[in-house]
Backbone as ProteinMPNN parsed JSONL, in Angstrom:
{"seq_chain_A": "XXXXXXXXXXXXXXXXXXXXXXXXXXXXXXXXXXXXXXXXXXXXXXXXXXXXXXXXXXXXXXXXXXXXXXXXXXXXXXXXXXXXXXXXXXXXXXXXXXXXXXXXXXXXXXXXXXXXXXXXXXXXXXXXXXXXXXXXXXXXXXXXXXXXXXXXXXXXXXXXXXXXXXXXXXXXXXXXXXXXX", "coords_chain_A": {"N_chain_A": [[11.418, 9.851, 14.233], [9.316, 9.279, 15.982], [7.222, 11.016, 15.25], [6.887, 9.877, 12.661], [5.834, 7.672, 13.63], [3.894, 9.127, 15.031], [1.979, 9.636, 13.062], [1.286, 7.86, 11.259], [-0.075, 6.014, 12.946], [-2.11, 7.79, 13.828], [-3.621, 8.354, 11.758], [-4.182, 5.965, 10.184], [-6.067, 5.277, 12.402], [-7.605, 7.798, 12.25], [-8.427, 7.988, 9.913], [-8.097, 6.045, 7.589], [-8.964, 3.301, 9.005], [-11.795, 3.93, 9.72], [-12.761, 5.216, 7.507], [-12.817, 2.532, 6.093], [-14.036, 0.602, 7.688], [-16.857, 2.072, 8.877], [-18.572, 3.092, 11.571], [-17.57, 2.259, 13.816], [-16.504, 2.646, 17.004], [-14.034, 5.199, 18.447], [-11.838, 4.446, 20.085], [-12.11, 1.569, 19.291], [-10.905, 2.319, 16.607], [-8.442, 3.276, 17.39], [-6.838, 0.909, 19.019], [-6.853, -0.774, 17.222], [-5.317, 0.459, 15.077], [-2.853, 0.488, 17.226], [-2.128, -1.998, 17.512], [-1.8, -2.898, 14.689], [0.504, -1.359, 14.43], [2.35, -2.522, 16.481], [2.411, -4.932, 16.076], [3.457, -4.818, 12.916], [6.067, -3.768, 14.239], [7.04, -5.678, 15.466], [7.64, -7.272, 13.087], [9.671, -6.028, 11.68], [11.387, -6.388, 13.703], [11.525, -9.104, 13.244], [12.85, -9.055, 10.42], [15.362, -7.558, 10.977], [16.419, -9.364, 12.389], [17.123, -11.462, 10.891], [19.076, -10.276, 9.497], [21.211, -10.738, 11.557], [21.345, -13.835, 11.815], [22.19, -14.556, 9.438], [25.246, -15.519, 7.093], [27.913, -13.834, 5.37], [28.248, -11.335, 3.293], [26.593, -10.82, 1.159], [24.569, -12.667, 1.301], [23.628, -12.292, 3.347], [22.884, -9.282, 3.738], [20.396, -9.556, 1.846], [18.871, -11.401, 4.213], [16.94, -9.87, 5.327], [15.22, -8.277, 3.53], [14.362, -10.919, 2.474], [12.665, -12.154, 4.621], [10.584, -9.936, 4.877], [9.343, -9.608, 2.628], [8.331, -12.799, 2.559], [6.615, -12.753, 4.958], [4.522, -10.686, 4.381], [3.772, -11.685, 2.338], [2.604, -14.073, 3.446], [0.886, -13.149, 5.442], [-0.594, -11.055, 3.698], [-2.054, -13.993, 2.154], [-3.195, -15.085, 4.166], [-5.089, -12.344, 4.609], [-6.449, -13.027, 2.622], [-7.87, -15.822, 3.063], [-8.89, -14.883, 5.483], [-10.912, -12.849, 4.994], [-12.66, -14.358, 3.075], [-13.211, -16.658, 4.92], [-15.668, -14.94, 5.895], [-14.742, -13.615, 7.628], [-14.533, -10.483, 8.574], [-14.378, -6.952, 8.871], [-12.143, -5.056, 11.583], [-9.867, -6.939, 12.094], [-9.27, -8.166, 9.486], [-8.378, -5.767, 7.999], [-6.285, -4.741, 9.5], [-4.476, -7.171, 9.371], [-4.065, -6.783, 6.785], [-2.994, -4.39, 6.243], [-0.804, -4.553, 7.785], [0.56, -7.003, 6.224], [0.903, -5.329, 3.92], [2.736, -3.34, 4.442], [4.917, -4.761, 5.239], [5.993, -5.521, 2.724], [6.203, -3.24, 1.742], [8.495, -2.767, 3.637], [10.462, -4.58, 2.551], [10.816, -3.207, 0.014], [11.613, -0.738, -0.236], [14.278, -1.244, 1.437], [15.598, -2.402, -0.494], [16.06, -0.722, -2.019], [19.33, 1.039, -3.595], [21.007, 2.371, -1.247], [24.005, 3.131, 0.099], [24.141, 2.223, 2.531], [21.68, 0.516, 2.865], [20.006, -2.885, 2.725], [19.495, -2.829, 0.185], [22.04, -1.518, -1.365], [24.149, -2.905, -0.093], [24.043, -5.403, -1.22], [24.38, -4.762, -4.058], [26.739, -3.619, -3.426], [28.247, -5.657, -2.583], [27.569, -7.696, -4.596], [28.916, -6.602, -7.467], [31.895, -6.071, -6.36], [31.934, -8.689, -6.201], [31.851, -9.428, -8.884], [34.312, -7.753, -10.109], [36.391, -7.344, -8.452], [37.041, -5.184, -7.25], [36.919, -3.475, -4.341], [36.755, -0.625, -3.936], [36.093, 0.227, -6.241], [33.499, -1.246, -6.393], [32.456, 0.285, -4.283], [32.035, 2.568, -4.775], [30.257, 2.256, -7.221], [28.258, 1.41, -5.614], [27.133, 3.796, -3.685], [27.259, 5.601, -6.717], [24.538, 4.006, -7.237], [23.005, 5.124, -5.298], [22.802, 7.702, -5.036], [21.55, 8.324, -7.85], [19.157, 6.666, -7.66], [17.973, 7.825, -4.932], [17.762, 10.637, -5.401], [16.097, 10.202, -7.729], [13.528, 9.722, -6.676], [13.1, 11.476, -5.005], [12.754, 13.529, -6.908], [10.354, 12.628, -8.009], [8.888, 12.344, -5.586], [8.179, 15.213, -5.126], [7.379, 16.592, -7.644], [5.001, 14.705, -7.495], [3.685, 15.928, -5.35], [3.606, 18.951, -6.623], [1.643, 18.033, -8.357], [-0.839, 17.942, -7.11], [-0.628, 15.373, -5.415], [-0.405, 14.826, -2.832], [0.094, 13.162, -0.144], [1.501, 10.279, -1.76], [3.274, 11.975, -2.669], [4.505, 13.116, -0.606], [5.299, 10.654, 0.905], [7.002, 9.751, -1.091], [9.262, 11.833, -1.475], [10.471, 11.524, 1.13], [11.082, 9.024, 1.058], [13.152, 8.809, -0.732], [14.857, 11.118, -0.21], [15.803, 9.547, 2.369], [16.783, 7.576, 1.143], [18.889, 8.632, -0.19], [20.558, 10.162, 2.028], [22.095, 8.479, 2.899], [24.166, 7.904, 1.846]], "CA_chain_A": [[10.794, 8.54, 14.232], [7.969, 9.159, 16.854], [6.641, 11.7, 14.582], [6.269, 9.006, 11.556], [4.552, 6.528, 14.718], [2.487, 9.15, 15.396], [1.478, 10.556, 11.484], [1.247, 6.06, 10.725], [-1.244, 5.564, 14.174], [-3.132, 8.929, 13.266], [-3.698, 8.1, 9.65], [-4.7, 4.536, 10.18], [-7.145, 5.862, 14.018], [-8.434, 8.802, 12.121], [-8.687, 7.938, 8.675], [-8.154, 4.98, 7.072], [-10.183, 2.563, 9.22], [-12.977, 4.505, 9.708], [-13.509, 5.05, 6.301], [-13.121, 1.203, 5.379], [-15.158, 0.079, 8.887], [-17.5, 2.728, 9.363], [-19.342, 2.912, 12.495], [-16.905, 2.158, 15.205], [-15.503, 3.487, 18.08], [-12.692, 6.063, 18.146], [-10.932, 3.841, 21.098], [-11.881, 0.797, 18.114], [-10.009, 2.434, 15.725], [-7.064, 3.195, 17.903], [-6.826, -0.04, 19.446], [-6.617, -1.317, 15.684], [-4.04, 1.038, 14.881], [-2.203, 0.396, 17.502], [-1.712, -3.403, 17.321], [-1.232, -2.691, 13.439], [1.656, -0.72, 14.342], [3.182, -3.006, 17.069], [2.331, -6.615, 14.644], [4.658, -4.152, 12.297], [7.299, -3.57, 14.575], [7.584, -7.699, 15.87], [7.937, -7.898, 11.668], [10.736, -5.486, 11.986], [12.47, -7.115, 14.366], [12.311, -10.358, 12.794], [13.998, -8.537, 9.354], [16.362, -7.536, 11.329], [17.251, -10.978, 13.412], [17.571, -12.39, 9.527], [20.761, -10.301, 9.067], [22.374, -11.191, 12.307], [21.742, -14.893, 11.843], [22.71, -15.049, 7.842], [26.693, -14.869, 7.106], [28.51, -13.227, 4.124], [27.981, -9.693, 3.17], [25.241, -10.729, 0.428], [23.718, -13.22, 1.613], [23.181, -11.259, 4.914], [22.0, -8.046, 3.471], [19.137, -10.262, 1.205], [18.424, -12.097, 4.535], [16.012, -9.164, 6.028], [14.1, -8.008, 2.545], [13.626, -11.764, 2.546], [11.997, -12.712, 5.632], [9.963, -8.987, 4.873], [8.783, -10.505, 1.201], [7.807, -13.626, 3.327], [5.714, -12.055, 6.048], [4.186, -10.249, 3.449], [3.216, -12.628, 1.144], [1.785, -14.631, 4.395], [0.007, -12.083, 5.623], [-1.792, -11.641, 2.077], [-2.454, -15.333, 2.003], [-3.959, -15.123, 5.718], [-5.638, -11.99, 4.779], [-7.412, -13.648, 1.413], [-8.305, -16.677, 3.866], [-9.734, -13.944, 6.531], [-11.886, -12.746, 3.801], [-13.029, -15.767, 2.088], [-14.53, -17.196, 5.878], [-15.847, -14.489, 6.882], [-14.138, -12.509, 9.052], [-14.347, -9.032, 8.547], [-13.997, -6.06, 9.981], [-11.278, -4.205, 11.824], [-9.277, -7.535, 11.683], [-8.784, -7.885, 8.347], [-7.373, -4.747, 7.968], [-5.314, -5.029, 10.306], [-3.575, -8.38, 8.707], [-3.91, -6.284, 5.255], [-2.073, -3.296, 6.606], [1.061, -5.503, 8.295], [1.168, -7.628, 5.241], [1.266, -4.129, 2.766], [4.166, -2.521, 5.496], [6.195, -5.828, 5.108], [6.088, -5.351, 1.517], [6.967, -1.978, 1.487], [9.609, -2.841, 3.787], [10.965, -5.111, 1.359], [10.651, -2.781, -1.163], [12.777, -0.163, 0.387], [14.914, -1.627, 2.013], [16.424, -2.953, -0.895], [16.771, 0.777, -3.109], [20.572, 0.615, -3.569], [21.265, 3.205, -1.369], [25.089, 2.708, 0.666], [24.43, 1.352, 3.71], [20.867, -0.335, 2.971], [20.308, -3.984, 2.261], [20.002, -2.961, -1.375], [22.81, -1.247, -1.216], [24.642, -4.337, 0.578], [24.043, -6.611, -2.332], [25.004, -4.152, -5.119], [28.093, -3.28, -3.527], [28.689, -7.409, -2.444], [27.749, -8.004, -6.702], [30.136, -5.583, -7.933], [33.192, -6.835, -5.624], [32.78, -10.126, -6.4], [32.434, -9.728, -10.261], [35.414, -7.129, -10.345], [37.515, -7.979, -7.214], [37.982, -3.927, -6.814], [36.689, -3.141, -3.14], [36.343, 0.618, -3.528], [34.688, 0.279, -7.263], [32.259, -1.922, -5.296], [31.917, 1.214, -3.044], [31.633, 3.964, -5.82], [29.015, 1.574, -7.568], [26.751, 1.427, -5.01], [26.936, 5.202, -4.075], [26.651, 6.446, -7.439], [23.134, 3.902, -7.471], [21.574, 5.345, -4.051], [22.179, 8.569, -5.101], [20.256, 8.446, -8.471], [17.734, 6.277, -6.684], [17.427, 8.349, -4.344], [17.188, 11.702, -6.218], [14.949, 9.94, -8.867], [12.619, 9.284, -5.678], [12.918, 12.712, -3.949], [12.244, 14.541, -7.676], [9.146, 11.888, -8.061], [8.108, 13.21, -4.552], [8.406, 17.319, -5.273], [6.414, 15.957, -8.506], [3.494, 14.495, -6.873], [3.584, 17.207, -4.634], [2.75, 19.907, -7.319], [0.477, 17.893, -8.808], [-1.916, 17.637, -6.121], [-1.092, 14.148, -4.338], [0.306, 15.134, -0.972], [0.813, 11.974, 0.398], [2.002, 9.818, -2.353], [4.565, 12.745, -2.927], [5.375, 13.359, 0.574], [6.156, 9.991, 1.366], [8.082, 9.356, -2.293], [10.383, 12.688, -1.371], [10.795, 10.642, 2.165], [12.149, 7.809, 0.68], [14.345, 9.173, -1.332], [15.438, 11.395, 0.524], [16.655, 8.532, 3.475], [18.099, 7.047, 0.205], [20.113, 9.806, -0.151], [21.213, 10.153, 3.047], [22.166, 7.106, 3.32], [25.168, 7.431, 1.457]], "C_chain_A": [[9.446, 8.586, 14.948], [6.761, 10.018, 15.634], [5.98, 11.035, 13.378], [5.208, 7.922, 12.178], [3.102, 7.42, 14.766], [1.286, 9.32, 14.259], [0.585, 8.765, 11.382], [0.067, 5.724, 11.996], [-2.347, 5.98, 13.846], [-3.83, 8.652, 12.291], [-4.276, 7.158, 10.168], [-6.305, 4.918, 11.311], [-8.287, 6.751, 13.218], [-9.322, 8.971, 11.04], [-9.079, 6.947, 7.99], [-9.274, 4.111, 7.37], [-11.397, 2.899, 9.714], [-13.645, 4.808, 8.695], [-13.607, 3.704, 5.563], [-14.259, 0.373, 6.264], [-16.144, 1.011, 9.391], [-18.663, 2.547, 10.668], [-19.182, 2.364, 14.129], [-16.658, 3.188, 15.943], [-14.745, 3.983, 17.67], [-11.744, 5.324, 18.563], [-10.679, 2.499, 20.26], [-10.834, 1.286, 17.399], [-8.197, 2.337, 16.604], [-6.117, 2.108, 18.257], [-5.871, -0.979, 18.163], [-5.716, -0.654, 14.975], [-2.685, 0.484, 15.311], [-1.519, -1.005, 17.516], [-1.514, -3.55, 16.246], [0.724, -2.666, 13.398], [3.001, -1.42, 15.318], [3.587, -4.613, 16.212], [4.048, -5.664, 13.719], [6.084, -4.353, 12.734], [8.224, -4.925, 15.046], [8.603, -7.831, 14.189], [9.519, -7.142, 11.745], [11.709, -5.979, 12.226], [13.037, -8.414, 13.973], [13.408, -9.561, 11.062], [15.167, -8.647, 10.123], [17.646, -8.051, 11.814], [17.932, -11.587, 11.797], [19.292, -11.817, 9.544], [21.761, -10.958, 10.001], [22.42, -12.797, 12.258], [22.353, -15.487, 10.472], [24.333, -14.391, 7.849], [26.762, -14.817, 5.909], [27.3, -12.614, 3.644], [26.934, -9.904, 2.249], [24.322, -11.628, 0.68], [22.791, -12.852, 3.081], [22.429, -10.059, 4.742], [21.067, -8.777, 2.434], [18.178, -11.067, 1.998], [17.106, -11.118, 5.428], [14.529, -8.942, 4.865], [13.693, -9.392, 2.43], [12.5, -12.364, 3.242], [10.838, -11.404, 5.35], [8.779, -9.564, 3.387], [7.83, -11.397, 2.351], [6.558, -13.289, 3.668], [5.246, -11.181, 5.313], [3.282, -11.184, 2.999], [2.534, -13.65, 2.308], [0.745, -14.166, 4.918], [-1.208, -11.699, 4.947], [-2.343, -12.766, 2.203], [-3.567, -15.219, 3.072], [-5.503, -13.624, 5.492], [-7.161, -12.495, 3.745], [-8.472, -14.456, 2.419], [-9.206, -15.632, 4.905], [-11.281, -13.65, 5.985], [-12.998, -13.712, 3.569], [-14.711, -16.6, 3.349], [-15.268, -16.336, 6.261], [-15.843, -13.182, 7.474], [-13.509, -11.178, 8.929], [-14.138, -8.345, 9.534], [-12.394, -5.579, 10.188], [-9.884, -5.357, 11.685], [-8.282, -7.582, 10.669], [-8.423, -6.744, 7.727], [-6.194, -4.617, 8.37], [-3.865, -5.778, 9.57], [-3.02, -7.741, 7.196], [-2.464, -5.267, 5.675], [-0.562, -3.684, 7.098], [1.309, -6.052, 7.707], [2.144, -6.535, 4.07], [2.589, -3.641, 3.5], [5.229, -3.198, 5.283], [6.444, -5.593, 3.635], [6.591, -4.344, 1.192], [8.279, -2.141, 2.243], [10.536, -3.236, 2.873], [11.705, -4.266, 0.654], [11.828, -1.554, -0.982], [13.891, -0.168, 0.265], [15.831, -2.352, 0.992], [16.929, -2.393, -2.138], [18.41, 0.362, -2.505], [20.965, 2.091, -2.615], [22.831, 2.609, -0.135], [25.189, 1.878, 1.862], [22.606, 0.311, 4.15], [21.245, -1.813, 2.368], [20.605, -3.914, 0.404], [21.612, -2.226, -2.035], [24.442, -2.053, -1.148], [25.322, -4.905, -0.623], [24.401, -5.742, -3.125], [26.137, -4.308, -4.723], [28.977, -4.511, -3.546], [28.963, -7.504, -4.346], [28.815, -7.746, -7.269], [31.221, -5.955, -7.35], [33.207, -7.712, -6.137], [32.76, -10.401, -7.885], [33.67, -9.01, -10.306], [36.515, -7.004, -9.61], [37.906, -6.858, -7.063], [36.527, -3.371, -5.511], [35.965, -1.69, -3.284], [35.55, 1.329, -5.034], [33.558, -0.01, -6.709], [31.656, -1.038, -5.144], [31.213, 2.488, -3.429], [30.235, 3.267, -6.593], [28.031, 1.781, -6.685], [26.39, 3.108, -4.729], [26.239, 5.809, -5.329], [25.083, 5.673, -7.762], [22.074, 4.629, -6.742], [21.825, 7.011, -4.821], [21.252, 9.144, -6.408], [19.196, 7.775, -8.244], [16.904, 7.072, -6.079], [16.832, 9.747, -4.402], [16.015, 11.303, -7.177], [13.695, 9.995, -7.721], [12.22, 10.489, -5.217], [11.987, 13.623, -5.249], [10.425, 13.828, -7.816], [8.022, 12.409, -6.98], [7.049, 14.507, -4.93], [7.296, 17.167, -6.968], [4.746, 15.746, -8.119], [2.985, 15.298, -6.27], [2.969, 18.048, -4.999], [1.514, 19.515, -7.712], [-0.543, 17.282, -7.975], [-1.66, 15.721, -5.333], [-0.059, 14.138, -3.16], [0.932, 13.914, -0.431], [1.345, 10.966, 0.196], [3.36, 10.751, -2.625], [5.367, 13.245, -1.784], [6.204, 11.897, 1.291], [7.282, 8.869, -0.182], [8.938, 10.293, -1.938], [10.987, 12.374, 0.211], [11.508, 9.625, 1.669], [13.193, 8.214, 0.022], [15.115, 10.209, -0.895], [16.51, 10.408, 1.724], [17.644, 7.546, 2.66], [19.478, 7.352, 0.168], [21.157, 10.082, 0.395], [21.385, 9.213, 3.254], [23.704, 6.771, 2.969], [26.458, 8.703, 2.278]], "O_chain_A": [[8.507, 7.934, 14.49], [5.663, 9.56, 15.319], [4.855, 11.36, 12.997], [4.205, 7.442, 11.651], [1.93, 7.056, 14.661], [0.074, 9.195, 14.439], [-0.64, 8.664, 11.45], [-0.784, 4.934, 11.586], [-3.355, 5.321, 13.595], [-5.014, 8.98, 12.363], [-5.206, 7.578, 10.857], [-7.446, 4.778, 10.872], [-9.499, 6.599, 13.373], [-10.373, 9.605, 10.946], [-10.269, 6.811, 7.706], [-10.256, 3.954, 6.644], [-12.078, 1.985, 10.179], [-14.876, 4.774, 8.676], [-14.321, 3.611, 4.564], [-15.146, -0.324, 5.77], [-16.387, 0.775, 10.574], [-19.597, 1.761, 10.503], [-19.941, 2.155, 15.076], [-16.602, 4.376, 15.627], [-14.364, 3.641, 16.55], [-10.738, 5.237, 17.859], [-9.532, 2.054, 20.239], [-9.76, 0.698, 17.525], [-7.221, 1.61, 16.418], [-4.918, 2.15, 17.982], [-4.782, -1.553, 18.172], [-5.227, -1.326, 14.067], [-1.744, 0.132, 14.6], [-0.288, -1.035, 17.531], [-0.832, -4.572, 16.164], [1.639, -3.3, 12.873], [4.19, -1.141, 15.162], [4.655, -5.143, 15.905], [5.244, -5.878, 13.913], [7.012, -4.842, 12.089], [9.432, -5.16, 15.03], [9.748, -8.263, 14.058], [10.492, -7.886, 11.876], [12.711, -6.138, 11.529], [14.174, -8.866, 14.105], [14.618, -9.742, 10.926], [15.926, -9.612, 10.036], [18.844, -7.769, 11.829], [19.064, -12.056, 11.679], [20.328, -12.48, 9.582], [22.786, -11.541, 9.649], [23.495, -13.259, 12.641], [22.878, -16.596, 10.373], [24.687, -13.312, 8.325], [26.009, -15.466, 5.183], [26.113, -12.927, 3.552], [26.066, -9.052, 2.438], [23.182, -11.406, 0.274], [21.687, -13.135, 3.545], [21.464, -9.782, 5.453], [21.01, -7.773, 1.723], [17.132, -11.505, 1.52], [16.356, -11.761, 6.162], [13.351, -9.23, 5.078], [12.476, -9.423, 2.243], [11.569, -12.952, 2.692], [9.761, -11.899, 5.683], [7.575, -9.807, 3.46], [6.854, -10.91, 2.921], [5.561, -13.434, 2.961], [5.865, -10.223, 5.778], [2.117, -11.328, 3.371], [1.571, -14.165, 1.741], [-0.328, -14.766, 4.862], [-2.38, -11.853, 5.289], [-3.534, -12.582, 2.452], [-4.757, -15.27, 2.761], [-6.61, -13.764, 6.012], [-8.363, -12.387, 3.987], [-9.607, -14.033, 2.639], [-10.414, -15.869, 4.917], [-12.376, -14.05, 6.381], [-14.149, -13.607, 3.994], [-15.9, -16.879, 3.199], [-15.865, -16.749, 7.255], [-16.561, -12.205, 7.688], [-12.338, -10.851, 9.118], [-13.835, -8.671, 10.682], [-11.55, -5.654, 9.296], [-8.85, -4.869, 11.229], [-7.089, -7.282, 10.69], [-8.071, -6.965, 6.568], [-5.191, -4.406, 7.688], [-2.755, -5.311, 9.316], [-1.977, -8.037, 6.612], [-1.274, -5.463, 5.425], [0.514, -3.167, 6.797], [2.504, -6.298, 7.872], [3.271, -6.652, 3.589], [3.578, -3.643, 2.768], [6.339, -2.686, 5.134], [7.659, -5.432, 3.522], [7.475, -4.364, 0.335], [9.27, -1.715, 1.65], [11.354, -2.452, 2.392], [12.929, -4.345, 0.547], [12.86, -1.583, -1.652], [14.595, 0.459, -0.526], [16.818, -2.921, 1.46], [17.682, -2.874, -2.985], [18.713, -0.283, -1.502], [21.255, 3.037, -3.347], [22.578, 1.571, 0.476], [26.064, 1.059, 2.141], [22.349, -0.307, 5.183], [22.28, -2.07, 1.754], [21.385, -4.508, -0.34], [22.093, -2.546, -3.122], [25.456, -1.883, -1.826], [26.501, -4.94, -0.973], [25.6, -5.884, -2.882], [26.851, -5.056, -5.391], [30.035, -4.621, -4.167], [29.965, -7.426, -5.056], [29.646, -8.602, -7.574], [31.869, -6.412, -8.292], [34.248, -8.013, -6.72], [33.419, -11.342, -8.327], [34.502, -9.842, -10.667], [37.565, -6.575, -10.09], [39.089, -6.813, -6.727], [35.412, -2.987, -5.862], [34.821, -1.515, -2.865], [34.831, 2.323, -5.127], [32.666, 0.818, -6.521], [30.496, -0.98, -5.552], [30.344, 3.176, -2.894], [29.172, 3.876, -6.466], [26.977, 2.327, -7.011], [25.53, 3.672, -5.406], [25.133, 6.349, -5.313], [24.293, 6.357, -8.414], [20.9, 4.824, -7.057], [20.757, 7.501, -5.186], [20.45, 10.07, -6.287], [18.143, 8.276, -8.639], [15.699, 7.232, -6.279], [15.827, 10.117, -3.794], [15.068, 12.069, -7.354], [12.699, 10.492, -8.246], [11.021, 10.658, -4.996], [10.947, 14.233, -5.001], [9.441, 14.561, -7.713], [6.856, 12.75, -7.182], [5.832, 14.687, -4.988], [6.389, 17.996, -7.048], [3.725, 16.386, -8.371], [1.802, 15.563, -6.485], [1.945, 18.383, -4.404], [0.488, 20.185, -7.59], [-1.015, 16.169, -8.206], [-2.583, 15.076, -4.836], [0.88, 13.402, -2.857], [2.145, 13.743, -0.312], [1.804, 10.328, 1.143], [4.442, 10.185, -2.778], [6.519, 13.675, -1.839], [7.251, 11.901, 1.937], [7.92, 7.816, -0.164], [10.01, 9.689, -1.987], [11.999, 13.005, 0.514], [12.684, 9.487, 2.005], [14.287, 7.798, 0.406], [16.274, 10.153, -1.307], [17.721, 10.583, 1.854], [18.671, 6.97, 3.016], [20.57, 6.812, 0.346], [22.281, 10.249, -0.077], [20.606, 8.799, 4.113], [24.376, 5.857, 3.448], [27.667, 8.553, 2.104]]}, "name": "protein", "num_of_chains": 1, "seq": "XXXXXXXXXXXXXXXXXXXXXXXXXXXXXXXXXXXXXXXXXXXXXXXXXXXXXXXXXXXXXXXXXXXXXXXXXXXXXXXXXXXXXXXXXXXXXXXXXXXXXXXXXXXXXXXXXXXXXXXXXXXXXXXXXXXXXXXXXXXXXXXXXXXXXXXXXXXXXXXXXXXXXXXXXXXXXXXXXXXXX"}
């Protein structure tokens, strides 16, 4: 995990907003990283509060990718508005980058893989159309793991064909798919 904080700080410090804001500080960029990456982790936490305050098993695992959608799609809105007056700069990146993260959370977070939210809700679906518990259980399994293989080969894919970091973090996801079950 520290290792993805530090690759996600790095990337954003070294790379990213220096080539969209050119002409800052190093301690700028970092700064702007780093409040990227903590804004992120608040968002996190609220996903997370969604499940413990939503009850029953599908409406609970839909209540994190929701609030992630949300904060997302707010974020966007806020960053359009940022835009629109104005207010450039390291900012609006910023707001861009924690809206896009929530989105990808989302997005994730709701591959069917056994013990994710998408996962959740498949296996919830499946129970309550067929009232068999451990079909449910084989259903969702056998989705995360072609999810999550379709994801890992998509990776090892991009990989060869020259895009490193679209294919390293597609054989990441699907991979944690994977393992998941």
């Amino acid at each position: 995990m520290l290792l993805i904080v530090a690759v996600l700080v790095g990337g954003l410090a070294a790379v990213r907003l220096p080539a969209a804001h050119p002409g800052r500080s190093a301690s700028q960029y970092l700064v702007a990283a780093l409040v990227t990456l903590v804004a992120f982790g608040l968002c996190a936490v609220a996903h997370e509060l969604a499940h413990v305050v939503t009850r029953g098993e599908l409406a609970g695992a839909a209540a994190g990718p929701l609030v992630s959608l949300g904060l997302g799609g707010l974020l966007g809105v806020t960053t359009v508005v940022l835009t629109v007056t104005g207010a450039g700069g390291l900012s609006v990146s910023v707001t861009a980058y924690v809206g896009l993260a929530n989105l990808a959370l989302a997005a994730v977070t709701l591959l069917p893989g056994e013990s994710s939210d998408g996962g959740r809700m498949l296996r919830a679906w499946i129970w309550r159309t067929t009232g068999d518990a451990r079909r449910a259980s084989r259903g969702a399994t056998r989705a995360g793991h072609a999810i999550g293989y379709a994801f890992l080969l998509g990776g090892v894919v991009s990989l060869v064909g020259g895009a490193a970091v679209v294919g390293i973090w597609l054989a990441l996801t699907g991979w944690f798919v994977a393992a998941q079950l």
